[in-house]
PDB file of C-alpha atoms in Angstrom:
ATOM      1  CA  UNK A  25      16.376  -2.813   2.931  1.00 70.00           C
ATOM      2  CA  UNK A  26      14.445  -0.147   1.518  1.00 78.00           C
ATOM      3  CA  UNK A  27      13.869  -0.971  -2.587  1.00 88.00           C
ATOM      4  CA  UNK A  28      11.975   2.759  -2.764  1.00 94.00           C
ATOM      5  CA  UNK A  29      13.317   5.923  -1.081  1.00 95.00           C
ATOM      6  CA  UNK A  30      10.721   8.761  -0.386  1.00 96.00           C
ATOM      7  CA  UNK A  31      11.216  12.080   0.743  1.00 96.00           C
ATOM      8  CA  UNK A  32      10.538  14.047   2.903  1.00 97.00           C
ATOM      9  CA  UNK A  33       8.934  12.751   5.508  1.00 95.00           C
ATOM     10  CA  UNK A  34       6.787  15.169   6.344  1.00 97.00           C
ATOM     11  CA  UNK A  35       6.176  18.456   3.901  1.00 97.00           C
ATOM     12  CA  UNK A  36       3.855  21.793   5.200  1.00 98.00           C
ATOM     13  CA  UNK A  37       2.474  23.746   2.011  1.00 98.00           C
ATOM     14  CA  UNK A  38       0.828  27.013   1.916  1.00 98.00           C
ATOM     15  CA  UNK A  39      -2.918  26.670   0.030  1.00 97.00           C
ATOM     16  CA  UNK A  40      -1.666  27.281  -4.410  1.00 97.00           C
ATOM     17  CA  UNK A  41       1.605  26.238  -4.091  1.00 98.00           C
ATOM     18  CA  UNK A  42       2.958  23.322  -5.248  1.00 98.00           C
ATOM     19  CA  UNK A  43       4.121  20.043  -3.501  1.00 98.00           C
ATOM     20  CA  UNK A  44       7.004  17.758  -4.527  1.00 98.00           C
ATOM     21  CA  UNK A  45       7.790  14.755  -3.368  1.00 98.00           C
ATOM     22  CA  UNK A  46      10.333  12.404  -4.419  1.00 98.00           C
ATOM     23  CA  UNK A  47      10.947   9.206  -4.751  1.00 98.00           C
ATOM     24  CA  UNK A  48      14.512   7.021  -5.844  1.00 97.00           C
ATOM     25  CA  UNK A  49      14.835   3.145  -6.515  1.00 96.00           C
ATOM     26  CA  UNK A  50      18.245   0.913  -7.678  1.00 91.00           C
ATOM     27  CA  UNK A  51      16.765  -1.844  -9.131  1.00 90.00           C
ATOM     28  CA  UNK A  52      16.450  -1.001 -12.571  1.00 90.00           C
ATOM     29  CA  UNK A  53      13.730  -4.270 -13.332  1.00 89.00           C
ATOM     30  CA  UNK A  54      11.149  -2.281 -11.968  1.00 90.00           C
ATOM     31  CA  UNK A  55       8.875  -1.031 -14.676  1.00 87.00           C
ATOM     32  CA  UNK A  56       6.050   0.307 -12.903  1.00 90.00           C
ATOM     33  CA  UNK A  57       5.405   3.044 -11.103  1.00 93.00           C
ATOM     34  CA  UNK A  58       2.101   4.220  -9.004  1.00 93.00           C
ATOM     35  CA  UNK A  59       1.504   6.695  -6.306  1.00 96.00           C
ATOM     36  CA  UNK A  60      -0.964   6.153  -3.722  1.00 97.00           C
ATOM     37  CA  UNK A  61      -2.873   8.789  -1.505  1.00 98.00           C
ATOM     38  CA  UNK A  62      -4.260   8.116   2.255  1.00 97.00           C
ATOM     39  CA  UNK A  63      -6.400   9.912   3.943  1.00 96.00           C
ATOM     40  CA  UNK A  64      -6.897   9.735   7.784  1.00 92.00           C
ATOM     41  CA  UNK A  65      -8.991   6.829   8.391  1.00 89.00           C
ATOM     42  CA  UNK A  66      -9.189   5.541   4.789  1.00 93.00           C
ATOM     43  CA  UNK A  67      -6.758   2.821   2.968  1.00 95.00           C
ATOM     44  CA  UNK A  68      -4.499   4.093   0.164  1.00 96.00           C
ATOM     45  CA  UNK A  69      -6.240   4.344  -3.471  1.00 95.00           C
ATOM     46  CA  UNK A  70      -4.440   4.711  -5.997  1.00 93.00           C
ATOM     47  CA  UNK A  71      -3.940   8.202  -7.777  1.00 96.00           C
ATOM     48  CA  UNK A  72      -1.204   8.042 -10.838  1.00 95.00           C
ATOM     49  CA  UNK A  73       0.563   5.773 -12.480  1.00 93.00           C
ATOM     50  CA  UNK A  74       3.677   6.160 -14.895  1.00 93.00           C
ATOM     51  CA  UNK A  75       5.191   3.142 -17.088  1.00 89.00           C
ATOM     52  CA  UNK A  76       9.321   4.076 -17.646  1.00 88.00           C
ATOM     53  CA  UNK A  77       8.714   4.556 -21.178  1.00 89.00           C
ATOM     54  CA  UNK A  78       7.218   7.954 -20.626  1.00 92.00           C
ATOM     55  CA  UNK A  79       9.128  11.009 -18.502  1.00 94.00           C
ATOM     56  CA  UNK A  80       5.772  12.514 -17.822  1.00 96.00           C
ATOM     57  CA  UNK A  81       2.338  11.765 -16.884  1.00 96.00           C
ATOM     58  CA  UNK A  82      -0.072  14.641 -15.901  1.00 96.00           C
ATOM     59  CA  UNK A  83      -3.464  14.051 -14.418  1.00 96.00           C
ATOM     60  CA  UNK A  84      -5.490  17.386 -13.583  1.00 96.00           C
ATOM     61  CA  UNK A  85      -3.229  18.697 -10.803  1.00 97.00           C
ATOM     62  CA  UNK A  86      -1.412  15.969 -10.318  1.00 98.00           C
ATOM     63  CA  UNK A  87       1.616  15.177 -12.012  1.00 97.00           C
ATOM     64  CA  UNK A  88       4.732  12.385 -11.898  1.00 96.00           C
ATOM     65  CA  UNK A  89       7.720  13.497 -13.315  1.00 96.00           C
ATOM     66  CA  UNK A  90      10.049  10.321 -14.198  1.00 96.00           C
ATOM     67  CA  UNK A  91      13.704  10.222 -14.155  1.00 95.00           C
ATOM     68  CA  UNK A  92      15.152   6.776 -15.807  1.00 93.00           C
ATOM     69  CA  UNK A  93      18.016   7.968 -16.003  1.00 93.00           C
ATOM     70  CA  UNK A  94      18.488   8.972 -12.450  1.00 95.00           C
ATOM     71  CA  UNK A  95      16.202   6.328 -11.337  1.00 95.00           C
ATOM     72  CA  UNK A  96      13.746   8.942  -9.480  1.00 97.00           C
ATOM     73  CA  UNK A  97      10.651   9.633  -9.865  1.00 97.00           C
ATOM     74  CA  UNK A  98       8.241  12.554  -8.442  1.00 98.00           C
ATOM     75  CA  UNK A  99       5.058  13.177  -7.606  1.00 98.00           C
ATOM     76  CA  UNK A 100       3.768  17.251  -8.237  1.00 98.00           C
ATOM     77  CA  UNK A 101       0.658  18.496  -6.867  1.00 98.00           C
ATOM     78  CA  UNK A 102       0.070  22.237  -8.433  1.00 98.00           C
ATOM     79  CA  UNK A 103      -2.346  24.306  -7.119  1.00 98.00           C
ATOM     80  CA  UNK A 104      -2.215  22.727  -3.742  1.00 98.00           C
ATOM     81  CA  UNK A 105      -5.489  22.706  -1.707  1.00 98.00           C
ATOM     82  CA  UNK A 106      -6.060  22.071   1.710  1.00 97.00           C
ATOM     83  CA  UNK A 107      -8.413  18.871   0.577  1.00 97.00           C
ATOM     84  CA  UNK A 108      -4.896  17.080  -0.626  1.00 98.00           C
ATOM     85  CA  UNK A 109      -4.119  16.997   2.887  1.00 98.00           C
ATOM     86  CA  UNK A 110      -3.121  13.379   3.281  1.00 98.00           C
ATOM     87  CA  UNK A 111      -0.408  10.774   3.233  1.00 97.00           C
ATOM     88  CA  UNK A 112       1.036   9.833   0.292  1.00 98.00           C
ATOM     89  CA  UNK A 113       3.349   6.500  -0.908  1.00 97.00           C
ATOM     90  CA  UNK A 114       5.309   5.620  -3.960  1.00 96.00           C
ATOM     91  CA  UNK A 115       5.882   2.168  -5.127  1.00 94.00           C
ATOM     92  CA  UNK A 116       7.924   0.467  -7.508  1.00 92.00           C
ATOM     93  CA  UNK A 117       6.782  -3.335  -9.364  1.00 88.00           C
ATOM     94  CA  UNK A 118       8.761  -5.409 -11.266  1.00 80.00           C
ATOM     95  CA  UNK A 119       7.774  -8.513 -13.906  1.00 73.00           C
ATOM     96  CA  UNK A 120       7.941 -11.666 -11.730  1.00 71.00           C
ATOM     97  CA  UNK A 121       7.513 -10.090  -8.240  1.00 70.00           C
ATOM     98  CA  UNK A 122       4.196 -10.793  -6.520  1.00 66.00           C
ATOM     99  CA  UNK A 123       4.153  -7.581  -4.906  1.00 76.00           C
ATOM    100  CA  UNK A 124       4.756  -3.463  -5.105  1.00 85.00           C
ATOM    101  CA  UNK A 125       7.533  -1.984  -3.351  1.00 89.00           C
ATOM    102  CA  UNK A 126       6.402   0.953  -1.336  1.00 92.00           C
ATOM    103  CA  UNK A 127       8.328   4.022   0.085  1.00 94.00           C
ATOM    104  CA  UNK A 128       7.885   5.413   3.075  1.00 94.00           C
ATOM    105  CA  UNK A 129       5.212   7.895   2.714  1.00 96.00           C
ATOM    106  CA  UNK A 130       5.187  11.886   3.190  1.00 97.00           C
ATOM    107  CA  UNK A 131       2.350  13.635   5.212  1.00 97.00           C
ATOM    108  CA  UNK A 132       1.423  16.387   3.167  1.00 98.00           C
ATOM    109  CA  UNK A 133      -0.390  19.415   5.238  1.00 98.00           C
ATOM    110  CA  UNK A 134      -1.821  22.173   3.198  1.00 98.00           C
ATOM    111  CA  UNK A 135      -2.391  25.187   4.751  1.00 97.00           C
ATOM    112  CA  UNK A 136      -5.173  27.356   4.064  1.00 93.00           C
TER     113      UNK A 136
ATOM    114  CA  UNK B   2     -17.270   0.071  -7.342  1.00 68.00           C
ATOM    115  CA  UNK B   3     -14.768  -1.980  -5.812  1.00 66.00           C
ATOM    116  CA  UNK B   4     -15.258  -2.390  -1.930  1.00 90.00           C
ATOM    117  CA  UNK B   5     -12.802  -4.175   0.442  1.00 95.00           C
ATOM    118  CA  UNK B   6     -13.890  -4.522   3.983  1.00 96.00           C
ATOM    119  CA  UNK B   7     -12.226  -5.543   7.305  1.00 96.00           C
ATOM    120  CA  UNK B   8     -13.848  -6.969  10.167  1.00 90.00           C
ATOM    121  CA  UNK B   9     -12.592  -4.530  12.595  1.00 92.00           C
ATOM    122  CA  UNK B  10     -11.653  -1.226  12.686  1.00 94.00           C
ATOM    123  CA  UNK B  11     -10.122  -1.230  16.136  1.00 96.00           C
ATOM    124  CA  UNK B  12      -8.838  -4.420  18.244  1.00 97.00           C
ATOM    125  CA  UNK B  13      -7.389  -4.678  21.537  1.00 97.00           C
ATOM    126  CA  UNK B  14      -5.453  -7.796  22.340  1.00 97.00           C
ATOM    127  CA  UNK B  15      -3.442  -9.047  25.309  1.00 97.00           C
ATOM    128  CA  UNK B  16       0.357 -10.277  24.287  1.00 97.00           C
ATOM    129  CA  UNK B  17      -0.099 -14.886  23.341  1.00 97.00           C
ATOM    130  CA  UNK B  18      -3.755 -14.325  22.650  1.00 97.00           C
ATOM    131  CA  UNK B  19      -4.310 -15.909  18.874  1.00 97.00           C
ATOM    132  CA  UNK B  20      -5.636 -12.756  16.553  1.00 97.00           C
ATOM    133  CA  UNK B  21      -7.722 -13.300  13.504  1.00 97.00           C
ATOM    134  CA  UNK B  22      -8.477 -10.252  11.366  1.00 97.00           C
ATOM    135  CA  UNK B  23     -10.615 -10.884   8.609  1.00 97.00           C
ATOM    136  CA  UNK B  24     -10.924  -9.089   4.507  1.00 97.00           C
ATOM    137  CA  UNK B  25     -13.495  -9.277   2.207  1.00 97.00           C
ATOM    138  CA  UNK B  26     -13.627  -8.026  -1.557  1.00 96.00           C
ATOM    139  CA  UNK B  27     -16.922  -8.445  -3.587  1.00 94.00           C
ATOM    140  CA  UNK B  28     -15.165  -7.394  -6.879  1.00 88.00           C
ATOM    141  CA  UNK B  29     -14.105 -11.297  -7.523  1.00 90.00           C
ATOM    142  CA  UNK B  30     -10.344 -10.660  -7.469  1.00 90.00           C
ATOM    143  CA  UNK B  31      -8.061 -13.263  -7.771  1.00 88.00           C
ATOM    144  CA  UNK B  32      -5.138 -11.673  -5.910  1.00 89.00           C
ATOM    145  CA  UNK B  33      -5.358 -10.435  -2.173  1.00 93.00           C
ATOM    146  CA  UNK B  34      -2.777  -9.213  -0.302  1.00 94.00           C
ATOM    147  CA  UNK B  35      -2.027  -8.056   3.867  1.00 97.00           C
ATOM    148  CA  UNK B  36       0.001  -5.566   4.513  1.00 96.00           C
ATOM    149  CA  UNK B  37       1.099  -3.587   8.239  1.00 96.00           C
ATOM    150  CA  UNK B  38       1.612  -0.041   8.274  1.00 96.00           C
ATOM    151  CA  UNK B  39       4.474   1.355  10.519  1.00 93.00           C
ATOM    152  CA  UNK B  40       5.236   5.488  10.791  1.00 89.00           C
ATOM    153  CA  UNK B  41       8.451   5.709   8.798  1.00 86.00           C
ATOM    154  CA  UNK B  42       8.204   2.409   7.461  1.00 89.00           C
ATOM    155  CA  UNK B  43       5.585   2.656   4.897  1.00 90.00           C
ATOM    156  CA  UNK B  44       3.705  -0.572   3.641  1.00 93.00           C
ATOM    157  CA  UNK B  45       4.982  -4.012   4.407  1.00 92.00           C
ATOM    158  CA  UNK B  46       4.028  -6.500   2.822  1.00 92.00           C
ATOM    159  CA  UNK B  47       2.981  -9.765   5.386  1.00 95.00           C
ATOM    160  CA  UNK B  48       1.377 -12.432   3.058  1.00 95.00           C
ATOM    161  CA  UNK B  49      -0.080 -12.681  -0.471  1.00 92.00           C
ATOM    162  CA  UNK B  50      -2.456 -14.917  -1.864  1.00 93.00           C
ATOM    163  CA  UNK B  51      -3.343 -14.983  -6.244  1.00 88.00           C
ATOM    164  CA  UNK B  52      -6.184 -18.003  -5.418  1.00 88.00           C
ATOM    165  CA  UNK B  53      -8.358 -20.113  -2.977  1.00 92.00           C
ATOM    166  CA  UNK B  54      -5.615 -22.094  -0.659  1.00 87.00           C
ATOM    167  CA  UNK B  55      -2.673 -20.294  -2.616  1.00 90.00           C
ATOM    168  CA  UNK B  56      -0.140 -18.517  -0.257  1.00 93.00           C
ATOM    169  CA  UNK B  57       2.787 -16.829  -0.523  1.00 92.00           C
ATOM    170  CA  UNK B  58       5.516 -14.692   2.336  1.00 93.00           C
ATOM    171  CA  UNK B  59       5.715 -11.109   1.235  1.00 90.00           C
ATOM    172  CA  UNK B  60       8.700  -9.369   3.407  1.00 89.00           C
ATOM    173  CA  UNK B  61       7.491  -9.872   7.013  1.00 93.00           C
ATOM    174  CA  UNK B  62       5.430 -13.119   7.754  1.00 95.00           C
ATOM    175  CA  UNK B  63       7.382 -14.093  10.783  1.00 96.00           C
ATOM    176  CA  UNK B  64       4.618 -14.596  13.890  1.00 96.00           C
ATOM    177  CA  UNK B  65       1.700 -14.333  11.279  1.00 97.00           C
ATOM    178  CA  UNK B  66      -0.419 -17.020   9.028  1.00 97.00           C
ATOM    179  CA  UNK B  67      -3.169 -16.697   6.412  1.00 97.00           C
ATOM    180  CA  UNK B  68      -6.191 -18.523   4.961  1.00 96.00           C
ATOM    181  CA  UNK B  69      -7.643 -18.414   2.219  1.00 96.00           C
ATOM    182  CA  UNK B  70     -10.367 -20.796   1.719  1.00 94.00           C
ATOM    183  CA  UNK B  71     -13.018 -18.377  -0.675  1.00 95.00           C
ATOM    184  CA  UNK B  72     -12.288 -16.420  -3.351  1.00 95.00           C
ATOM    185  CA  UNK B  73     -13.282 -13.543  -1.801  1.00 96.00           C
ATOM    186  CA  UNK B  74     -11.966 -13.727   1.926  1.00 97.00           C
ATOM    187  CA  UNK B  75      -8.591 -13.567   2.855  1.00 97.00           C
ATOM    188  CA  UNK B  76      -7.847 -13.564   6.765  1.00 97.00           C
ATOM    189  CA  UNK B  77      -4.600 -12.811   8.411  1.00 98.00           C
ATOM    190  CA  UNK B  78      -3.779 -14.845  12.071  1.00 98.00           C
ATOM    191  CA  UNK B  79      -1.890 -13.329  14.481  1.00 97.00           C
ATOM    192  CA  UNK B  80      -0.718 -17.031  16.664  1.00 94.00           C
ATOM    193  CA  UNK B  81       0.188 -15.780  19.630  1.00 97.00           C
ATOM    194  CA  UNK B  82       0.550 -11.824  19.348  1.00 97.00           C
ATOM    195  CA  UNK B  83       3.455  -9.940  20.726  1.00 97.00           C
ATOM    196  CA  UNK B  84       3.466  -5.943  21.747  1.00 97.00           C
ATOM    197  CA  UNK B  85       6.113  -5.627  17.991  1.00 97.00           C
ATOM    198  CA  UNK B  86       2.759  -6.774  16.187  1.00 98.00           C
ATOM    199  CA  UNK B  87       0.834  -3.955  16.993  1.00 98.00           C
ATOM    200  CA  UNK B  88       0.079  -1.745  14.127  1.00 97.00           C
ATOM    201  CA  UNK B  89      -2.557  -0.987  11.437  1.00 97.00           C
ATOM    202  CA  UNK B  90      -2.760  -3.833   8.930  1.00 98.00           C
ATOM    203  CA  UNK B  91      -4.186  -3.474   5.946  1.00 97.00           C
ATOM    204  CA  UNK B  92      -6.137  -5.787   2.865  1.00 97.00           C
ATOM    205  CA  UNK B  93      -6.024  -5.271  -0.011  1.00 95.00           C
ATOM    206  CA  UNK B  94      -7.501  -7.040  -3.934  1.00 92.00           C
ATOM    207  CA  UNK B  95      -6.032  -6.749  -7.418  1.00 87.00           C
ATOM    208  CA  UNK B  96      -7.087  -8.423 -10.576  1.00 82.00           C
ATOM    209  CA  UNK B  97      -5.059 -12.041 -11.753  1.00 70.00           C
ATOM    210  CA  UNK B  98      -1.664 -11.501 -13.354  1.00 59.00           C
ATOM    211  CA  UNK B  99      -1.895  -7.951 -12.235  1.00 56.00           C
ATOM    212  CA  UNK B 100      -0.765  -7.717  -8.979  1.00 48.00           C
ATOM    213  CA  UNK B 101       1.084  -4.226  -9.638  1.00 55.00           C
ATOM    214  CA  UNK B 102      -2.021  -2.836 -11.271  1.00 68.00           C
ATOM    215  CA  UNK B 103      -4.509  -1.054  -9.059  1.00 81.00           C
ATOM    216  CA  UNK B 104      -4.505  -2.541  -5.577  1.00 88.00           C
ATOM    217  CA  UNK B 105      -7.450  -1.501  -3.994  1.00 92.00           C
ATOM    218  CA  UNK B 106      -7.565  -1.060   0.096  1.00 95.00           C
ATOM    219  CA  UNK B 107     -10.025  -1.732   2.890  1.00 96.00           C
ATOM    220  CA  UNK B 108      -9.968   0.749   5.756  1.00 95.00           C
ATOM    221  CA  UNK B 109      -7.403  -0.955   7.817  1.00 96.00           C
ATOM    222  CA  UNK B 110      -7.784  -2.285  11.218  1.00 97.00           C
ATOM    223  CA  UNK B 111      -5.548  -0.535  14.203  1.00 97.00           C
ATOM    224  CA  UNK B 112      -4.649  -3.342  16.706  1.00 97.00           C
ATOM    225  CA  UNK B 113      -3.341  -2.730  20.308  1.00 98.00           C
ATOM    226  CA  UNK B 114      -1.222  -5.835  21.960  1.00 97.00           C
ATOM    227  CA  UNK B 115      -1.033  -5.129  25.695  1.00 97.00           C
TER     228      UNK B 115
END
């Protein structure tokens, strides 16, 4: 059972537009929220972070939009350049769990 | 800068043949973790560890074991590996009582079971 939903799968951007990707949980314990970003041949690092206190956290061109109320969360990437080609994963923690949830991922493809 | 390394980048195994793949972190974390990465499945988590000889199952630790006798390596065994276990596994370190903060990732090692 899937604790984080991501979508798309898969998402094909033209060079300054903007990416969206989204993510939806149910378990309302979680209280952490990070997004991770892969590159071929590399592990994830982590690239933003949002607590559920805040419904915004913006980091250059980067930018997670939160939801509590919905219980989604998504990641915006203005500007879009061909270097944020990658894959990228939300996750979801909660107090007492040893672990992060992750979603699926989305491959992102900017094209030039 | 933290670094996380795996033994291997690439392994080719043949289906019962016992697998060790290996992680190292020189940033003294206290919590490691192994993870397999799937297409459409994301991150799974296999096996966690918050100290030397401490264990615990993440999601998916059927057919797979883990040792932890340093601080700083964590190794994931394969017993007797089946075609289903091939995949890219990943390591990964966090700091104690943190283990949703910053999880930082080797480079993953691809295995093949034939």
């Amino acid at each position: 059972q899937q604790q984080v939903k991501q979508s798309p799968q898969s998402l094909i951007v033209q060079k300054g537009g903007i990416s969206i990707i989204n993510c939806a949980y149910e378990n309302t314990a979680f209280d952490y929220f990070p997004w991770y970003q892969q590159f071929p041949g590399k592990g994830p690092a982590l690239l933003i972070a949002i607590r559920p206190d805040v419904s915004e956290k913006k980091e250059g061109r980067f930018t997670i939009s939160f939801n509590k109320s919905a219980k989604q969360f998504s990641l915006h990437i203005m500007d879009s350049q061909p270097g944020d080609s990658a894959t990228y994963f939300c996750a979801a923690y909660r107090a007492g769990a040893n672990n992060l949830f992750f979603g699926t991922g989305t491959r992102l493809t900017v094209i030039p | 800068d933290v670094k996380v390394t795996q033994s291997s980048r690439y392994l080719v195994k043949r289906t019962g043949e016992k697998v060790f793949l290996e992680c190292v972190q020189d940033m003294d974390h206290e919590n490691m973790f192994w993870y397999r990465q799937d297409p459409g499945l994301g991150l799974r988590l296999i096996y966690f560890s918050y100290d030397v000889k401490m264990k615990e199952k993440g999601d998916i630790p059927e057919g797979y074991s883990v040792s932890r006798e340093k601080k700083e390596r964590f190794s994931l065994i394969l017993e007797s590996a089946s075609t289903n276990q091939t995949s890219m596994y990943l390591c990964a370190s966090s700091l104690q009582g943190r283990p949703q903060e910053t999880q930082y990732f080797g480079p993953g090692t691809r295995l093949l079971v034939l």
